[in-house]
Short mmCIF file of C-alpha atoms in Angstrom, two decimals:
data_model
loop_
_atom_site.label_atom_id
_atom_site.label_comp_id
_atom_site.label_asym_id
_atom_site.label_seq_id
_atom_site.Cartn_x
_atom_site.Cartn_y
_atom_site.Cartn_z
CA MET A 43 82.95 192.45 170.28
CA ILE A 44 81.36 194.55 167.53
CA TYR A 45 83.29 194.37 164.25
CA HIS A 46 83.19 196.96 161.48
CA TYR A 47 85.26 195.22 158.83
CA VAL A 48 84.79 191.54 159.67
CA GLU A 49 81.77 189.27 159.92
CA VAL A 50 81.96 186.15 162.09
CA VAL A 51 79.39 183.35 161.99
CA ARG A 52 79.56 180.16 164.02
CA GLU A 53 77.86 177.04 162.74
CA GLY A 54 78.38 174.58 165.58
CA PRO A 55 82.13 173.90 165.73
CA LEU A 56 82.74 175.79 162.47
CA THR A 57 83.81 179.46 162.48
CA ILE A 58 83.25 181.38 159.23
CA VAL A 59 85.20 184.63 158.94
CA THR A 60 84.35 187.12 156.18
CA ILE A 61 86.55 190.14 155.47
CA ASN A 62 83.96 192.85 154.88
CA ARG A 63 85.44 195.81 153.00
CA PRO A 64 84.12 195.08 149.49
CA GLU A 65 84.31 198.76 148.52
CA ALA A 66 88.11 198.47 148.99
CA HIS A 67 88.37 194.97 147.51
CA ASN A 68 88.67 193.75 151.11
CA ALA A 69 92.08 195.36 151.57
CA LEU A 70 93.05 195.53 155.24
CA ASN A 71 93.49 198.78 157.11
CA ALA A 72 94.75 199.00 160.68
CA GLU A 73 91.34 198.49 162.29
CA ALA A 74 90.58 195.46 160.10
CA HIS A 75 93.89 193.91 161.15
CA LEU A 76 93.04 194.37 164.83
CA GLU A 77 89.59 192.91 164.34
CA LEU A 78 91.00 189.83 162.61
CA GLN A 79 93.59 189.47 165.37
CA SER A 80 90.72 189.33 167.86
CA VAL A 81 88.75 186.87 165.72
CA PHE A 82 91.62 184.42 165.45
CA ASP A 83 92.53 184.86 169.12
CA ASP A 84 88.99 183.73 169.92
CA TYR A 85 89.12 180.86 167.44
CA GLN A 86 92.44 179.62 168.79
CA SER A 87 91.37 179.71 172.44
CA ASP A 88 87.81 178.41 172.12
CA ASP A 89 87.77 174.63 172.52
CA SER A 90 84.27 174.46 171.02
CA GLN A 91 85.54 175.75 167.65
CA TRP A 92 87.31 173.09 165.59
CA VAL A 93 87.59 174.42 162.01
CA ALA A 94 87.64 177.92 160.49
CA ILE A 95 86.93 179.23 157.00
CA ILE A 96 88.10 182.67 155.86
CA THR A 97 86.63 184.39 152.80
CA GLY A 98 85.91 187.85 151.41
CA ALA A 99 82.69 189.79 151.00
CA GLY A 100 81.34 190.25 147.48
CA SER A 101 82.23 188.48 144.27
CA LYS A 102 85.32 190.39 143.16
CA ALA A 103 87.93 190.03 145.88
CA PHE A 104 89.05 187.70 148.63
CA CYS A 105 91.53 190.30 149.88
CA ALA A 106 93.54 192.84 147.89
CA GLY A 107 96.17 192.90 150.63
CA HIS A 108 97.56 195.88 152.50
CA ASP A 109 95.59 199.12 152.24
CA LEU A 110 98.04 201.18 150.21
CA LYS A 111 95.85 204.27 150.50
CA GLN A 112 96.28 204.11 154.27
CA GLN A 113 100.06 203.88 153.82
CA ALA A 114 100.11 206.70 151.28
CA ALA A 115 98.23 208.87 153.79
CA GLY A 116 100.94 208.24 156.38
CA GLY A 117 99.23 205.35 158.14
CA GLY A 118 102.21 203.00 157.83
CA MET A 119 102.07 199.21 157.65
CA MET A 120 100.44 198.21 160.92
CA THR A 121 100.59 194.44 161.51
CA PRO A 122 99.17 192.80 164.66
CA PRO A 123 101.06 190.14 166.70
CA GLY A 124 99.43 187.30 164.76
CA GLY A 125 100.76 188.69 161.48
CA PHE A 126 98.84 189.93 158.46
CA ALA A 127 95.11 189.53 159.17
CA GLY A 128 96.08 188.23 162.61
CA LEU A 129 96.93 184.93 160.94
CA THR A 130 100.16 184.76 158.91
CA SER A 131 102.49 184.71 161.94
CA ARG A 132 100.27 182.55 164.14
CA PHE A 133 102.65 179.59 164.08
CA ASP A 134 101.15 177.99 167.19
CA LEU A 135 97.66 177.65 165.68
CA ASN A 136 97.10 173.89 165.41
CA LYS A 137 93.46 174.14 164.37
CA PRO A 138 92.80 174.04 160.61
CA VAL A 139 91.92 177.11 158.56
CA ILE A 140 90.38 176.85 155.09
CA ALA A 141 90.60 179.70 152.56
CA ALA A 142 87.53 180.17 150.38
CA VAL A 143 89.01 182.42 147.69
CA ASN A 144 86.13 184.15 145.93
CA GLY A 145 88.15 186.52 143.72
CA VAL A 146 91.37 188.53 143.76
CA ALA A 147 93.97 187.49 146.38
CA MET A 148 96.84 189.93 146.04
CA GLY A 149 99.86 190.67 148.22
CA GLY A 150 98.88 190.15 151.83
CA GLY A 151 95.65 188.56 150.62
CA PHE A 152 97.66 185.84 148.90
CA GLU A 153 99.80 185.53 152.02
CA ILE A 154 96.64 184.83 154.03
CA VAL A 155 95.89 182.05 151.54
CA LEU A 156 99.39 180.61 151.87
CA ALA A 157 98.97 180.50 155.66
CA CYS A 158 95.83 178.36 155.36
CA ASP A 159 95.75 174.56 155.37
CA ILE A 160 93.29 174.01 152.52
CA VAL A 161 92.62 176.46 149.67
CA VAL A 162 89.38 176.35 147.70
CA ALA A 163 89.29 178.87 144.85
CA SER A 164 86.59 180.03 142.47
CA ALA A 165 87.52 179.61 138.82
CA ASN A 166 87.88 183.40 138.44
CA ALA A 167 90.27 183.80 141.40
CA LEU A 168 93.60 185.55 140.81
CA PHE A 169 96.72 185.30 142.94
CA ALA A 170 99.86 187.46 142.99
CA LEU A 171 102.58 188.93 145.17
CA PRO A 172 102.95 192.30 143.41
CA GLU A 173 104.74 194.09 146.26
CA PRO A 174 107.95 194.82 144.28
CA ARG A 175 105.84 196.71 141.75
CA VAL A 176 104.90 199.24 144.43
CA GLY A 177 108.25 199.38 146.19
CA ILE A 178 107.59 197.01 149.08
CA ALA A 179 108.10 193.27 149.68
CA ALA A 180 106.02 190.21 150.61
CA LEU A 181 106.83 190.44 154.30
CA ALA A 182 103.89 188.38 155.62
CA GLY A 183 105.29 184.99 154.73
CA GLY A 184 105.05 185.01 150.95
CA MET A 185 108.81 184.82 150.42
CA GLN A 186 109.07 181.89 152.82
CA ARG A 187 105.88 179.90 152.24
CA LEU A 188 105.56 180.06 148.45
CA PRO A 189 108.96 178.42 147.66
CA ARG A 190 108.24 175.68 150.21
CA ILE A 191 104.87 174.95 148.60
CA ILE A 192 105.64 175.14 144.87
CA GLY A 193 109.45 175.01 144.66
CA LEU A 194 112.09 177.70 144.35
CA GLN A 195 112.18 178.38 140.60
CA ARG A 196 108.42 178.54 140.12
CA ALA A 197 108.09 180.70 143.22
CA MET A 198 110.78 183.10 142.03
CA GLY A 199 108.91 183.41 138.75
CA MET A 200 106.04 184.91 140.76
CA LEU A 201 108.03 186.75 143.43
CA LEU A 202 110.36 188.60 141.05
CA THR A 203 107.69 189.67 138.58
CA GLY A 204 104.50 190.06 140.61
CA ARG A 205 102.69 188.23 137.83
CA ARG A 206 99.07 187.15 138.29
CA VAL A 207 98.21 183.46 138.43
CA ARG A 208 94.72 182.16 137.77
CA ALA A 209 93.09 179.54 139.97
CA GLN A 210 93.67 176.62 137.61
CA GLU A 211 97.38 177.41 137.33
CA GLY A 212 97.50 177.73 141.11
CA PHE A 213 96.05 174.23 141.32
CA THR A 214 98.70 172.96 138.88
CA LEU A 215 101.48 174.71 140.81
CA GLY A 216 100.18 173.24 144.05
CA PHE A 217 99.03 176.12 146.25
CA VAL A 218 95.31 175.62 145.45
CA THR A 219 93.60 172.47 146.75
CA GLU A 220 90.42 172.69 144.64
CA VAL A 221 89.02 174.93 141.91
CA THR A 222 85.25 175.23 141.72
CA ASP A 223 82.81 176.75 139.24
CA GLY A 224 80.16 176.73 141.95
CA ASP A 225 79.75 178.43 145.30
CA VAL A 226 83.25 178.62 146.76
CA LEU A 227 81.98 178.93 150.34
CA GLU A 228 79.86 175.81 149.97
CA ALA A 229 82.88 173.94 148.60
CA ALA A 230 84.87 175.11 151.63
CA ARG A 231 82.05 173.94 153.92
CA ARG A 232 82.29 170.51 152.28
CA TRP A 233 85.99 170.33 153.15
CA ALA A 234 85.18 171.51 156.66
CA SER A 235 82.58 168.78 157.09
CA GLU A 236 85.16 166.17 156.09
CA ILE A 237 87.53 167.53 158.75
CA LEU A 238 84.74 167.69 161.33
CA ALA A 239 84.09 163.98 160.78
CA CYS A 240 87.53 163.40 162.33
CA SER A 241 88.61 163.80 165.93
CA PRO A 242 89.66 167.41 166.55
CA MET A 243 92.38 166.06 168.82
CA SER A 244 93.74 164.00 165.89
CA ILE A 245 93.47 166.96 163.53
CA ARG A 246 95.46 169.25 165.84
CA ALA A 247 98.13 166.61 166.44
CA THR A 248 98.37 165.99 162.70
CA LYS A 249 98.74 169.67 161.84
CA GLU A 250 101.41 170.30 164.47
CA ALA A 251 103.45 167.21 163.57
CA THR A 252 103.23 167.95 159.85
CA HIS A 253 104.35 171.57 160.11
CA ARG A 254 107.12 170.89 162.61
CA GLY A 255 108.25 167.95 160.50
CA LEU A 256 108.93 170.25 157.54
CA THR A 257 111.92 171.78 159.33
CA VAL A 258 113.69 168.56 160.38
CA SER A 259 114.72 165.25 158.83
CA MET A 260 112.12 162.53 158.44
CA GLN A 261 113.75 160.44 161.16
CA ASP A 262 113.92 163.37 163.59
CA GLY A 263 110.32 164.27 162.87
CA MET A 264 109.04 160.74 163.46
CA GLU A 265 110.96 160.47 166.70
CA ALA A 266 110.01 163.93 167.99
CA GLU A 267 106.30 163.85 167.14
CA TRP A 268 105.51 161.68 170.20
CA ASP A 269 106.54 164.57 172.45
CA TYR A 270 104.59 167.36 170.74
CA PRO A 271 101.92 168.87 173.05
CA THR A 272 98.98 168.11 170.78
CA MET A 273 100.15 164.52 170.25
CA LYS A 274 100.47 163.96 174.00
CA ALA A 275 96.99 165.45 174.43
CA LEU A 276 95.59 163.14 171.75
CA LEU A 277 97.12 160.00 173.26
CA ALA A 278 95.67 160.90 176.69
CA SER A 279 92.25 161.95 175.37
CA GLU A 280 88.76 160.48 175.49
CA ASP A 281 88.72 160.72 171.69
CA PHE A 282 91.66 158.29 171.56
CA VAL A 283 89.41 155.73 173.29
CA GLU A 284 86.21 156.69 171.48
CA GLY A 285 87.54 156.24 167.94
CA PRO A 286 88.47 152.53 168.13
CA LYS A 287 85.39 151.85 170.29
CA ALA A 288 83.04 153.39 167.72
CA PHE A 289 84.77 151.45 164.93
CA ALA A 290 84.34 148.17 166.83
CA GLU A 291 80.69 148.95 167.52
CA LYS A 292 80.07 149.94 163.88
CA ARG A 293 78.75 153.41 164.69
CA ALA A 294 79.76 157.01 164.11
CA PRO A 295 82.15 158.30 166.77
CA ASN A 296 81.02 160.95 169.23
CA TRP A 297 84.01 163.25 169.30
CA LEU A 298 84.37 165.32 172.44
CA GLY A 299 87.59 167.17 171.62
CA ARG A 300 89.13 166.17 174.90
#
């Protein structure tokens, strides 16, 4: 598929997705949403792709969120089935996604970040959910994810004011994993390489069990995790045999993802 607003590069089992509307601070219009839906459909279904990174083109913005000019012109708030950017409502995606935040992440852009598993931010990155300031609301998961990640009172301090938070404060609050003064994409690649050193079967089982465990008691989560699809797949996989075998033979494992 030919994309106009997204660039996709595959480096072995790593998919790198770049939102490419720098002239609009990478805000998403309807076509960009559909393109990202397609990108993440492909990532989710392709067994050869194990980790994804999402970033923005240019040095100013990761994603400025919903294209308000499109809405003002009567274009509405088109959102694909996978949610904002084809990602924020993709609750069955058990492969990891890393956000490489290279600048402003506002509104839906911040909600993309909150939907990712690891967040690497440049020191100049800014985060906010300013929707109430323009008469809308953070409907792509911001009102649900942010309180779960940083706690209710701190989240409400952002949600009810739309205030901007710098990367270092985001790290202190807990929604940023790492702040870097260097190349944010290279830092994200480093995190990806650490994940890729692990069995993709283990990674998927870990992500599913962790997220599903957030909605139940600890006891229920520990009892139920044995029956999750990705956990059953892990326990029946070649990787489940390969890992201990490689350890015993003092060599690097050859993960097959099956």
